[in-house]
PDB file of C-alpha atoms in Angstrom:
ATOM      1  CA  MET A 293     -14.304  41.185  -5.811  1.00  0.00           C
ATOM      2  CA  GLY A 294     -13.430  39.896  -2.342  1.00  0.00           C
ATOM      3  CA  ALA A 295     -16.813  38.180  -2.028  1.00  0.00           C
ATOM      4  CA  GLU A 296     -16.284  36.454  -5.385  1.00  0.00           C
ATOM      5  CA  ARG A 297     -12.885  35.199  -4.298  1.00  0.00           C
ATOM      6  CA  GLY A 298     -14.520  33.961  -1.114  1.00  0.00           C
ATOM      7  CA  ARG A 299     -17.063  31.939  -3.112  1.00  0.00           C
ATOM      8  CA  LYS A 300     -14.327  30.349  -5.188  1.00  0.00           C
ATOM      9  CA  ASP A 301     -12.199  29.490  -2.188  1.00  0.00           C
ATOM     10  CA  LEU A 302     -14.660  26.919  -0.890  1.00  0.00           C
ATOM     11  CA  VAL A 303     -12.365  24.255   0.421  1.00  0.00           C
ATOM     12  CA  THR A 304     -11.123  25.767   3.687  1.00  0.00           C
ATOM     13  CA  SER A 305      -9.608  23.803   6.528  1.00  0.00           C
ATOM     14  CA  ASP A 306     -12.458  24.743   8.901  1.00  0.00           C
ATOM     15  CA  LEU A 307     -15.166  23.536   6.529  1.00  0.00           C
ATOM     16  CA  THR A 308     -13.289  20.337   5.750  1.00  0.00           C
ATOM     17  CA  ALA A 309     -12.805  19.612   9.447  1.00  0.00           C
ATOM     18  CA  ASP A 310     -16.521  20.198  10.017  1.00  0.00           C
ATOM     19  CA  VAL A 311     -17.408  17.841   7.161  1.00  0.00           C
ATOM     20  CA  LEU A 312     -15.166  15.104   8.580  1.00  0.00           C
ATOM     21  CA  ALA A 313     -16.656  15.569  12.043  1.00  0.00           C
ATOM     22  CA  ARG A 314     -20.273  15.406  10.814  1.00  0.00           C
ATOM     23  CA  HIS A 315     -19.909  12.851   8.050  1.00  0.00           C
ATOM     24  CA  GLY A 316     -16.982  10.700   9.161  1.00  0.00           C
ATOM     25  CA  GLU A 317     -19.145   7.592   9.627  1.00  0.00           C
ATOM     26  CA  LEU A 318     -20.779   8.109   6.238  1.00  0.00           C
ATOM     27  CA  LEU A 319     -17.408   8.401   4.488  1.00  0.00           C
ATOM     28  CA  HIS A 320     -16.085   5.380   6.350  1.00  0.00           C
ATOM     29  CA  ALA A 321     -19.102   3.311   5.280  1.00  0.00           C
ATOM     30  CA  PHE A 322     -18.684   4.436   1.666  1.00  0.00           C
ATOM     31  CA  ASN A 323     -15.012   3.468   1.807  1.00  0.00           C
ATOM     32  CA  ARG A 324     -15.970  -0.009   3.057  1.00  0.00           C
ATOM     33  CA  HIS A 325     -18.481  -0.319   0.215  1.00  0.00           C
ATOM     34  CA  LEU A 326     -15.851   0.606  -2.379  1.00  0.00           C
ATOM     35  CA  GLY A 327     -13.398  -1.926  -1.008  1.00  0.00           C
ATOM     36  CA  ALA A 328     -15.534  -4.877   0.046  1.00  0.00           C
ATOM     37  CA  GLU A 329     -18.378  -4.735  -2.473  1.00  0.00           C
ATOM     38  CA  ARG A 330     -16.819  -3.066  -5.518  1.00  0.00           C
ATOM     39  CA  GLY A 331     -13.259  -4.306  -5.155  1.00  0.00           C
ATOM     40  CA  ARG A 332     -11.682  -0.897  -5.703  1.00  0.00           C
ATOM     41  CA  SER A 333      -7.973  -0.463  -4.965  1.00  0.00           C
ATOM     42  CA  ALA A 334      -6.700   1.703  -2.110  1.00  0.00           C
ATOM     43  CA  HIS A 335      -5.567   4.325  -4.632  1.00  0.00           C
ATOM     44  CA  THR A 336      -9.015   4.468  -6.277  1.00  0.00           C
ATOM     45  CA  ARG A 337     -10.763   4.642  -2.901  1.00  0.00           C
ATOM     46  CA  ARG A 338      -8.615   7.609  -1.868  1.00  0.00           C
ATOM     47  CA  ALA A 339      -9.556   9.418  -5.083  1.00  0.00           C
ATOM     48  CA  TYR A 340     -13.292   8.732  -4.608  1.00  0.00           C
ATOM     49  CA  LEU A 341     -13.230   9.830  -0.976  1.00  0.00           C
ATOM     50  CA  GLY A 342     -11.307  13.001  -1.806  1.00  0.00           C
ATOM     51  CA  ASP A 343     -13.900  13.914  -4.435  1.00  0.00           C
ATOM     52  CA  VAL A 344     -16.801  13.219  -2.071  1.00  0.00           C
ATOM     53  CA  ARG A 345     -15.178  15.302   0.680  1.00  0.00           C
ATOM     54  CA  HIS A 346     -14.824  18.107  -1.857  1.00  0.00           C
ATOM     55  CA  LEU A 347     -18.527  17.837  -2.705  1.00  0.00           C
ATOM     56  CA  LEU A 348     -19.625  17.744   0.936  1.00  0.00           C
ATOM     57  CA  THR A 349     -17.399  20.725   1.738  1.00  0.00           C
ATOM     58  CA  TYR A 350     -19.007  22.630  -1.137  1.00  0.00           C
ATOM     59  CA  ALA A 351     -22.461  21.681   0.192  1.00  0.00           C
ATOM     60  CA  ALA A 352     -21.520  22.924   3.679  1.00  0.00           C
ATOM     61  CA  ALA A 353     -20.308  26.232   2.218  1.00  0.00           C
ATOM     62  CA  GLN A 354     -23.725  26.627   0.569  1.00  0.00           C
ATOM     63  CA  GLY A 355     -25.442  26.103   3.925  1.00  0.00           C
ATOM     64  CA  LEU A 356     -26.612  22.544   3.190  1.00  0.00           C
ATOM     65  CA  GLU A 357     -26.649  20.161   6.128  1.00  0.00           C
ATOM     66  CA  GLY A 358     -25.626  17.069   4.206  1.00  0.00           C
ATOM     67  CA  PRO A 359     -25.995  14.989   1.037  1.00  0.00           C
ATOM     68  CA  GLU A 360     -29.721  14.525   1.626  1.00  0.00           C
ATOM     69  CA  GLU A 361     -30.229  18.227   0.767  1.00  0.00           C
ATOM     70  CA  LEU A 362     -28.244  18.155  -2.484  1.00  0.00           C
ATOM     71  CA  ARG A 363     -30.167  18.829  -5.694  1.00  0.00           C
ATOM     72  CA  LEU A 364     -29.169  18.525  -9.344  1.00  0.00           C
ATOM     73  CA  ALA A 365     -28.638  22.301  -9.526  1.00  0.00           C
ATOM     74  CA  ASP A 366     -26.151  22.082  -6.633  1.00  0.00           C
ATOM     75  CA  LEU A 367     -24.150  19.382  -8.403  1.00  0.00           C
ATOM     76  CA  ARG A 368     -24.085  21.377 -11.633  1.00  0.00           C
ATOM     77  CA  SER A 369     -22.981  24.472  -9.747  1.00  0.00           C
ATOM     78  CA  TRP A 370     -20.239  22.455  -8.002  1.00  0.00           C
ATOM     79  CA  LEU A 371     -18.850  21.243 -11.318  1.00  0.00           C
ATOM     80  CA  GLY A 372     -19.310  24.659 -12.923  1.00  0.00           C
ATOM     81  CA  GLU A 373     -17.241  26.434 -10.294  1.00  0.00           C
ATOM     82  CA  GLN A 374     -14.441  23.917 -10.795  1.00  0.00           C
ATOM     83  CA  ALA A 375     -14.508  24.571 -14.536  1.00  0.00           C
ATOM     84  CA  ASP A 376     -14.415  28.324 -13.893  1.00  0.00           C
ATOM     85  CA  SER A 377     -11.379  27.887 -11.630  1.00  0.00           C
ATOM     86  CA  GLY A 378      -9.483  26.106 -14.402  1.00  0.00           C
ATOM     87  CA  ALA A 379      -9.828  22.467 -13.326  1.00  0.00           C
ATOM     88  CA  ALA A 380      -8.952  19.981 -16.057  1.00  0.00           C
ATOM     89  CA  ARG A 381     -11.787  18.280 -17.936  1.00  0.00           C
ATOM     90  CA  SER A 382     -10.489  14.923 -16.711  1.00  0.00           C
ATOM     91  CA  THR A 383     -10.670  16.096 -13.079  1.00  0.00           C
ATOM     92  CA  ILE A 384     -14.232  17.362 -13.489  1.00  0.00           C
ATOM     93  CA  ALA A 385     -15.287  14.142 -15.235  1.00  0.00           C
ATOM     94  CA  ARG A 386     -13.754  12.039 -12.473  1.00  0.00           C
ATOM     95  CA  ARG A 387     -15.411  14.077  -9.716  1.00  0.00           C
ATOM     96  CA  ALA A 388     -18.780  13.790 -11.438  1.00  0.00           C
ATOM     97  CA  ALA A 389     -18.318  10.015 -11.628  1.00  0.00           C
ATOM     98  CA  SER A 390     -17.347   9.890  -7.946  1.00  0.00           C
ATOM     99  CA  ALA A 391     -20.426  11.937  -6.995  1.00  0.00           C
ATOM    100  CA  ARG A 392     -22.724   9.651  -9.022  1.00  0.00           C
ATOM    101  CA  THR A 393     -21.251   6.534  -7.411  1.00  0.00           C
ATOM    102  CA  PHE A 394     -21.550   8.014  -3.924  1.00  0.00           C
ATOM    103  CA  LEU A 395     -25.097   9.324  -4.304  1.00  0.00           C
ATOM    104  CA  LYS A 396     -26.362   6.136  -5.946  1.00  0.00           C
ATOM    105  CA  TRP A 397     -24.928   4.154  -3.019  1.00  0.00           C
ATOM    106  CA  ALA A 398     -26.364   6.624  -0.484  1.00  0.00           C
ATOM    107  CA  GLU A 399     -29.861   6.261  -1.991  1.00  0.00           C
ATOM    108  CA  HIS A 400     -29.573   2.466  -2.212  1.00  0.00           C
ATOM    109  CA  THR A 401     -28.629   2.246   1.479  1.00  0.00           C
ATOM    110  CA  GLY A 402     -31.369   4.645   2.595  1.00  0.00           C
ATOM    111  CA  ARG A 403     -29.045   7.458   3.590  1.00  0.00           C
ATOM    112  CA  ILE A 404     -30.702   9.943   1.205  1.00  0.00           C
ATOM    113  CA  PRO A 405     -34.313   9.934  -0.074  1.00  0.00           C
ATOM    114  CA  SER A 406     -33.396  10.179  -3.778  1.00  0.00           C
ATOM    115  CA  ASP A 407     -30.362  10.361  -6.042  1.00  0.00           C
ATOM    116  CA  PRO A 408     -30.020  13.897  -7.528  1.00  0.00           C
ATOM    117  CA  SER A 409     -27.202  12.867  -9.898  1.00  0.00           C
ATOM    118  CA  LEU A 410     -29.293  10.802 -12.332  1.00  0.00           C
ATOM    119  CA  ARG A 411     -29.279  13.561 -14.956  1.00  0.00           C
ATOM    120  CA  LEU A 412     -25.834  14.934 -14.120  1.00  0.00           C
ATOM    121  CA  VAL A 413     -23.691  15.269 -17.256  1.00  0.00           C
ATOM    122  CA  ALA A 414     -19.991  16.068 -17.044  1.00  0.00           C
ATOM    123  CA  PRO A 415     -17.631  17.012 -19.872  1.00  0.00           C
ATOM    124  CA  LYS A 416     -16.048  14.033 -21.582  1.00  0.00           C
ATOM    125  CA  ARG A 417     -12.403  13.406 -20.827  1.00  0.00           C
ATOM    126  CA  ASN A 418      -9.892  14.422 -23.449  1.00  0.00           C
ATOM    127  CA  ARG A 419      -8.594  11.278 -25.148  1.00  0.00           C
ATOM    128  CA  THR A 420      -4.881  12.019 -24.969  1.00  0.00           C
ATOM    129  CA  LEU A 421      -2.479   9.635 -26.647  1.00  0.00           C
ATOM    130  CA  PRO A 422      -0.239   7.905 -24.079  1.00  0.00           C
ATOM    131  CA  GLY A 423       3.516   8.298 -24.347  1.00  0.00           C
ATOM    132  CA  VAL A 424       5.302   5.178 -25.542  1.00  0.00           C
ATOM    133  CA  LEU A 425       8.817   3.966 -26.242  1.00  0.00           C
ATOM    134  CA  LYS A 426       9.904   3.016 -29.706  1.00  0.00           C
ATOM    135  CA  GLN A 427      10.707  -0.677 -30.035  1.00  0.00           C
ATOM    136  CA  GLY A 428      14.427   0.087 -30.257  1.00  0.00           C
ATOM    137  CA  GLU A 429      14.246   2.232 -27.111  1.00  0.00           C
ATOM    138  CA  ALA A 430      12.469  -0.541 -25.229  1.00  0.00           C
ATOM    139  CA  SER A 431      15.191  -3.008 -26.282  1.00  0.00           C
ATOM    140  CA  ARG A 432      17.964  -0.637 -25.169  1.00  0.00           C
ATOM    141  CA  LEU A 433      16.237  -0.065 -21.838  1.00  0.00           C
ATOM    142  CA  LEU A 434      16.022  -3.802 -21.140  1.00  0.00           C
ATOM    143  CA  ASP A 435      19.604  -4.348 -22.305  1.00  0.00           C
ATOM    144  CA  LEU A 436      20.698  -1.649 -19.863  1.00  0.00           C
ATOM    145  CA  ALA A 437      18.769  -3.334 -17.029  1.00  0.00           C
ATOM    146  CA  SER A 438      20.437  -6.645 -17.934  1.00  0.00           C
ATOM    147  CA  VAL A 439      23.945  -5.150 -17.904  1.00  0.00           C
ATOM    148  CA  ARG A 440      23.339  -3.455 -14.564  1.00  0.00           C
ATOM    149  CA  ALA A 441      22.082  -6.734 -13.075  1.00  0.00           C
ATOM    150  CA  ASP A 442      25.513  -8.251 -13.728  1.00  0.00           C
ATOM    151  CA  ASP A 443      26.893  -6.464 -10.645  1.00  0.00           C
ATOM    152  CA  ASP A 444      25.174  -9.146  -8.513  1.00  0.00           C
ATOM    153  CA  ASP A 445      23.208  -6.595  -6.474  1.00  0.00           C
ATOM    154  CA  PRO A 446      19.907  -8.439  -5.861  1.00  0.00           C
ATOM    155  CA  ILE A 447      17.948  -5.182  -6.264  1.00  0.00           C
ATOM    156  CA  HIS A 448      19.378  -4.714  -9.756  1.00  0.00           C
ATOM    157  CA  VAL A 449      18.519  -8.324 -10.574  1.00  0.00           C
ATOM    158  CA  ARG A 450      15.001  -7.601  -9.311  1.00  0.00           C
ATOM    159  CA  ASP A 451      14.739  -4.422 -11.370  1.00  0.00           C
ATOM    160  CA  ARG A 452      15.663  -6.314 -14.533  1.00  0.00           C
ATOM    161  CA  ALA A 453      12.928  -8.884 -13.841  1.00  0.00           C
ATOM    162  CA  VAL A 454      10.440  -6.107 -13.040  1.00  0.00           C
ATOM    163  CA  LEU A 455      11.081  -4.232 -16.285  1.00  0.00           C
ATOM    164  CA  GLU A 456      11.081  -7.383 -18.398  1.00  0.00           C
ATOM    165  CA  LEU A 457       7.761  -8.515 -16.914  1.00  0.00           C
ATOM    166  CA  LEU A 458       6.121  -5.092 -17.189  1.00  0.00           C
ATOM    167  CA  TYR A 459       7.036  -4.788 -20.853  1.00  0.00           C
ATOM    168  CA  ALA A 460       6.385  -8.439 -21.718  1.00  0.00           C
ATOM    169  CA  SER A 461       2.936  -8.630 -20.119  1.00  0.00           C
ATOM    170  CA  GLY A 462       1.624  -5.050 -20.062  1.00  0.00           C
ATOM    171  CA  ILE A 463       0.327  -5.494 -16.515  1.00  0.00           C
ATOM    172  CA  ARG A 464      -0.263  -2.489 -14.252  1.00  0.00           C
ATOM    173  CA  VAL A 465       2.334  -1.569 -11.627  1.00  0.00           C
ATOM    174  CA  GLY A 466      -0.222  -2.213  -8.865  1.00  0.00           C
ATOM    175  CA  GLU A 467      -0.826  -5.684 -10.280  1.00  0.00           C
ATOM    176  CA  LEU A 468       2.906  -6.336 -10.491  1.00  0.00           C
ATOM    177  CA  VAL A 469       3.704  -5.458  -6.877  1.00  0.00           C
ATOM    178  CA  GLY A 470       0.724  -7.558  -5.737  1.00  0.00           C
ATOM    179  CA  LEU A 471       2.141 -10.732  -7.298  1.00  0.00           C
ATOM    180  CA  ASP A 472       3.163 -13.692  -5.156  1.00  0.00           C
ATOM    181  CA  VAL A 473       5.775 -16.276  -6.109  1.00  0.00           C
ATOM    182  CA  ASP A 474       3.084 -18.866  -6.851  1.00  0.00           C
ATOM    183  CA  ASP A 475       1.384 -16.513  -9.318  1.00  0.00           C
ATOM    184  CA  VAL A 476       4.180 -17.090 -11.838  1.00  0.00           C
ATOM    185  CA  ASP A 477       4.361 -20.289 -13.897  1.00  0.00           C
ATOM    186  CA  LEU A 478       7.782 -20.300 -15.549  1.00  0.00           C
ATOM    187  CA  GLY A 479       7.074 -23.566 -17.351  1.00  0.00           C
ATOM    188  CA  GLN A 480       3.996 -22.214 -19.132  1.00  0.00           C
ATOM    189  CA  ARG A 481       5.379 -18.667 -19.097  1.00  0.00           C
ATOM    190  CA  VAL A 482       2.182 -17.134 -17.740  1.00  0.00           C
ATOM    191  CA  VAL A 483       1.370 -14.991 -14.718  1.00  0.00           C
ATOM    192  CA  ARG A 484      -1.889 -14.940 -12.755  1.00  0.00           C
ATOM    193  CA  VAL A 485      -2.909 -11.328 -12.155  1.00  0.00           C
ATOM    194  CA  MET A 486      -5.563  -9.871  -9.865  1.00  0.00           C
ATOM    195  CA  GLY A 487      -6.819  -6.839 -11.756  1.00  0.00           C
ATOM    196  CA  LYS A 488      -9.322  -4.060 -11.194  1.00  0.00           C
ATOM    197  CA  GLY A 489     -12.560  -5.104  -9.575  1.00  0.00           C
ATOM    198  CA  ALA A 490     -10.818  -8.205  -8.162  1.00  0.00           C
ATOM    199  CA  LYS A 491     -10.973  -9.820 -11.615  1.00  0.00           C
ATOM    200  CA  GLU A 492      -8.370 -12.489 -12.205  1.00  0.00           C
ATOM    201  CA  ARG A 493      -6.728 -13.048 -15.575  1.00  0.00           C
ATOM    202  CA  ILE A 494      -3.867 -15.086 -16.976  1.00  0.00           C
ATOM    203  CA  VAL A 495      -1.252 -13.158 -18.977  1.00  0.00           C
ATOM    204  CA  PRO A 496       1.568 -14.683 -21.042  1.00  0.00           C
ATOM    205  CA  PHE A 497       5.157 -13.435 -21.135  1.00  0.00           C
ATOM    206  CA  GLY A 498       8.176 -14.281 -23.264  1.00  0.00           C
ATOM    207  CA  LEU A 499      11.438 -16.125 -22.765  1.00  0.00           C
ATOM    208  CA  PRO A 500      13.552 -13.033 -21.868  1.00  0.00           C
ATOM    209  CA  ALA A 501      11.153 -12.192 -19.045  1.00  0.00           C
ATOM    210  CA  ALA A 502      11.159 -15.829 -17.889  1.00  0.00           C
ATOM    211  CA  ARG A 503      14.958 -15.836 -17.720  1.00  0.00           C
ATOM    212  CA  ALA A 504      15.001 -12.544 -15.829  1.00  0.00           C
ATOM    213  CA  ILE A 505      12.447 -13.818 -13.286  1.00  0.00           C
ATOM    214  CA  GLU A 506      14.393 -17.058 -12.912  1.00  0.00           C
ATOM    215  CA  ALA A 507      17.570 -15.069 -12.191  1.00  0.00           C
ATOM    216  CA  TRP A 508      15.681 -12.984  -9.617  1.00  0.00           C
ATOM    217  CA  LEU A 509      14.240 -16.036  -7.867  1.00  0.00           C
ATOM    218  CA  ALA A 510      17.777 -17.416  -7.579  1.00  0.00           C
ATOM    219  CA  VAL A 511      18.840 -14.386  -5.473  1.00  0.00           C
ATOM    220  CA  ARG A 512      15.497 -13.515  -3.822  1.00  0.00           C
ATOM    221  CA  SER A 513      16.457 -15.513  -0.716  1.00  0.00           C
ATOM    222  CA  ARG A 514      19.211 -12.981  -0.003  1.00  0.00           C
ATOM    223  CA  LEU A 515      16.541 -10.375   0.771  1.00  0.00           C
ATOM    224  CA  VAL A 516      13.994 -12.618   2.487  1.00  0.00           C
ATOM    225  CA  ARG A 517      13.110 -11.752   6.080  1.00  0.00           C
ATOM    226  CA  PRO A 518      10.668 -13.409   8.497  1.00  0.00           C
ATOM    227  CA  ASP A 519       7.908 -10.996   7.414  1.00  0.00           C
ATOM    228  CA  SER A 520       8.571 -11.217   3.659  1.00  0.00           C
ATOM    229  CA  GLY A 521       5.681 -13.577   3.045  1.00  0.00           C
ATOM    230  CA  PRO A 522       5.023 -14.917  -0.463  1.00  0.00           C
ATOM    231  CA  ALA A 523       5.656 -11.601  -2.286  1.00  0.00           C
ATOM    232  CA  LEU A 524       7.343 -12.148  -5.633  1.00  0.00           C
ATOM    233  CA  PHE A 525       9.267  -8.866  -5.629  1.00  0.00           C
ATOM    234  CA  LEU A 526      10.949  -7.625  -2.454  1.00  0.00           C
ATOM    235  CA  GLY A 527      12.533  -4.364  -1.425  1.00  0.00           C
ATOM    236  CA  ARG A 528      15.956  -3.875   0.141  1.00  0.00           C
ATOM    237  CA  ARG A 529      14.528  -4.544   3.638  1.00  0.00           C
ATOM    238  CA  GLY A 530      12.774  -7.727   2.649  1.00  0.00           C
ATOM    239  CA  ARG A 531       9.245  -6.369   2.498  1.00  0.00           C
ATOM    240  CA  ARG A 532       6.994  -6.538  -0.549  1.00  0.00           C
ATOM    241  CA  ALA A 533       8.214  -4.016  -3.130  1.00  0.00           C
ATOM    242  CA  ASP A 534       5.856  -1.097  -3.648  1.00  0.00           C
ATOM    243  CA  ALA A 535       4.861   0.954  -6.686  1.00  0.00           C
ATOM    244  CA  ARG A 536       7.136   3.839  -5.677  1.00  0.00           C
ATOM    245  CA  GLN A 537      10.211   1.592  -5.805  1.00  0.00           C
ATOM    246  CA  VAL A 538       9.220   0.295  -9.230  1.00  0.00           C
ATOM    247  CA  ARG A 539       8.657   3.818 -10.575  1.00  0.00           C
ATOM    248  CA  SER A 540      12.037   4.884  -9.246  1.00  0.00           C
ATOM    249  CA  ALA A 541      13.762   1.970 -11.007  1.00  0.00           C
ATOM    250  CA  VAL A 542      12.058   2.718 -14.343  1.00  0.00           C
ATOM    251  CA  HIS A 543      12.853   6.446 -14.207  1.00  0.00           C
ATOM    252  CA  GLU A 544      16.452   5.797 -13.155  1.00  0.00           C
ATOM    253  CA  LEU A 545      17.153   3.440 -16.056  1.00  0.00           C
ATOM    254  CA  LEU A 546      15.350   5.589 -18.619  1.00  0.00           C
ATOM    255  CA  ALA A 547      17.518   8.533 -17.564  1.00  0.00           C
ATOM    256  CA  HIS A 548      20.431   6.743 -19.248  1.00  0.00           C
ATOM    257  CA  LEU A 549      18.616   6.842 -22.602  1.00  0.00           C
ATOM    258  CA  PRO A 550      18.734  10.571 -23.455  1.00  0.00           C
ATOM    259  CA  ASP A 551      16.489  10.367 -26.515  1.00  0.00           C
ATOM    260  CA  ALA A 552      13.771   8.267 -24.855  1.00  0.00           C
ATOM    261  CA  PRO A 553      10.732   9.871 -23.185  1.00  0.00           C
ATOM    262  CA  ASP A 554      10.741   9.850 -19.385  1.00  0.00           C
ATOM    263  CA  LEU A 555       7.974   7.369 -18.738  1.00  0.00           C
ATOM    264  CA  GLY A 556       6.959   5.484 -15.634  1.00  0.00           C
ATOM    265  CA  PRO A 557       5.820   1.858 -15.349  1.00  0.00           C
ATOM    266  CA  HIS A 558       2.524   2.746 -17.030  1.00  0.00           C
ATOM    267  CA  GLY A 559       4.538   3.891 -20.035  1.00  0.00           C
ATOM    268  CA  LEU A 560       5.875   0.350 -20.372  1.00  0.00           C
ATOM    269  CA  ARG A 561       2.277  -0.903 -20.342  1.00  0.00           C
ATOM    270  CA  HIS A 562       1.391   1.569 -23.103  1.00  0.00           C
ATOM    271  CA  SER A 563       4.490   0.560 -25.040  1.00  0.00           C
ATOM    272  CA  ALA A 564       3.712  -3.155 -24.751  1.00  0.00           C
ATOM    273  CA  ALA A 565       0.166  -2.645 -26.054  1.00  0.00           C
ATOM    274  CA  THR A 566       1.291  -0.442 -28.935  1.00  0.00           C
ATOM    275  CA  HIS A 567       4.067  -2.812 -30.007  1.00  0.00           C
ATOM    276  CA  LEU A 568       1.705  -5.799 -29.861  1.00  0.00           C
ATOM    277  CA  LEU A 569      -0.737  -4.077 -32.193  1.00  0.00           C
ATOM    278  CA  GLU A 570       2.052  -2.904 -34.483  1.00  0.00           C
ATOM    279  CA  GLY A 571       3.200  -6.520 -34.663  1.00  0.00           C
ATOM    280  CA  GLY A 572      -0.233  -7.692 -35.797  1.00  0.00           C
ATOM    281  CA  ALA A 573      -1.861  -8.784 -32.529  1.00  0.00           C
ATOM    282  CA  ASP A 574      -5.665  -8.882 -32.471  1.00  0.00           C
ATOM    283  CA  LEU A 575      -7.333  -6.008 -30.602  1.00  0.00           C
ATOM    284  CA  ARG A 576      -9.447  -8.401 -28.522  1.00  0.00           C
ATOM    285  CA  THR A 577      -6.342 -10.314 -27.474  1.00  0.00           C
ATOM    286  CA  VAL A 578      -4.636  -7.113 -26.339  1.00  0.00           C
ATOM    287  CA  GLN A 579      -7.811  -6.132 -24.463  1.00  0.00           C
ATOM    288  CA  GLU A 580      -7.760  -9.447 -22.596  1.00  0.00           C
ATOM    289  CA  MET A 581      -4.056  -9.138 -21.789  1.00  0.00           C
ATOM    290  CA  LEU A 582      -4.420  -5.619 -20.427  1.00  0.00           C
ATOM    291  CA  GLY A 583      -7.568  -6.414 -18.458  1.00  0.00           C
ATOM    292  CA  HIS A 584      -9.657  -3.654 -20.039  1.00  0.00           C
ATOM    293  CA  ALA A 585     -13.376  -3.933 -19.346  1.00  0.00           C
ATOM    294  CA  SER A 586     -14.186  -2.114 -22.582  1.00  0.00           C
ATOM    295  CA  LEU A 587     -12.695  -2.550 -26.034  1.00  0.00           C
ATOM    296  CA  ALA A 588     -12.957   1.229 -26.475  1.00  0.00           C
ATOM    297  CA  THR A 589     -10.196   1.650 -23.881  1.00  0.00           C
ATOM    298  CA  THR A 590      -7.894  -0.637 -25.835  1.00  0.00           C
ATOM    299  CA  GLN A 591      -8.628   1.135 -29.107  1.00  0.00           C
ATOM    300  CA  ILE A 592      -6.644   4.191 -28.053  1.00  0.00           C
ATOM    301  CA  TYR A 593      -3.519   2.157 -28.835  1.00  0.00           C
ATOM    302  CA  THR A 594      -4.592   1.830 -32.439  1.00  0.00           C
ATOM    303  CA  HIS A 595      -4.630   5.631 -32.502  1.00  0.00           C
ATOM    304  CA  VAL A 596      -1.066   5.632 -31.166  1.00  0.00           C
ATOM    305  CA  SER A 597       0.023   3.263 -33.932  1.00  0.00           C
ATOM    306  CA  VAL A 598      -1.701   5.319 -36.639  1.00  0.00           C
ATOM    307  CA  ASP A 599      -0.256   8.536 -35.242  1.00  0.00           C
ATOM    308  CA  ARG A 600       3.265   7.104 -35.327  1.00  0.00           C
ATOM    309  CA  LEU A 601       2.708   5.670 -38.814  1.00  0.00           C
ATOM    310  CA  ARG A 602       1.589   9.091 -40.067  1.00  0.00           C
ATOM    311  CA  LYS A 603       4.657  10.809 -38.579  1.00  0.00           C
ATOM    312  CA  SER A 604       6.973   8.224 -40.141  1.00  0.00           C
ATOM    313  CA  TYR A 605       5.218   8.659 -43.470  1.00  0.00           C
ATOM    314  CA  GLU A 606       5.537  12.442 -43.362  1.00  0.00           C
ATOM    315  CA  GLN A 607       9.238  12.168 -42.570  1.00  0.00           C
ATOM    316  CA  ALA A 608      10.075   9.531 -45.145  1.00  0.00           C
ATOM    317  CA  HIS A 609       7.774   9.811 -48.153  1.00  0.00           C
ATOM    318  CA  PRO A 610       8.876  12.264 -50.882  1.00  0.00           C
ATOM    319  CA  ARG A 611       5.265  13.164 -51.660  1.00  0.00           C
ATOM    320  CA  ALA A 612       4.118  13.556 -48.065  1.00  0.00           C
TER     321      ALA A 612
END
């Protein structure tokens, strides 16, 4: 029993430290590849590197010297032990994808003789429906942000503009905090966004968002410091606002709507996509707005709309 527990408890501090000492340069080079050549965000790179460290730590626990000794059976065993320990299907699928990316790169750069992950199959992720606000809840949330901005606190004015733009455009929170002042065209009511994979796209937004951004730009100078740079949204100390500050603002305002789900900024993205489709927007148009590489990713929002339609039908129709 103790030996079995020992096998399951693979990720020990000693093994991890040994992996970092022996493979630090390899991990650093892979990180550079993800950033410079594949355009992955810092958040995505951290996830990839964490998964690869987990794999290399597992390999070390099995007595393997490094990735060059990994075989398909080792990868399957690695994923199998995670499944046995109760890891979510989405976690296992992500780690398999990270391993494939890493090993393909390692073979391509001559660091391993062959890629053992070519026939590695991981469980498909569960397609869970994202939480969304009802249209009335979204309106009340933005009305609340507008009322709070009347106190003339520049942060509250900023928060109103942030929420309006997130809901109007459906952009990701990472894309929002990366915006510069020049990325917004108030005349055309469009914003230039740098998305995943360093792909640029132009996204429209409506008049309420334009007015909120205009109000923010009128008070932005009150927070500007010498190191503020061109960042569109600033924090209290004049630096570029970060995703944590945006999440905090969204959660804080939603807390005043007791019947609304507690969603973060990504929930506003989900809500924007769902409401666009409910309003008759074309699926391809929504895909382009959201910056999805695949239409299949966008199609989950049609499932949200159908799911909500079915619930409304069951509640309202006498013959449901």
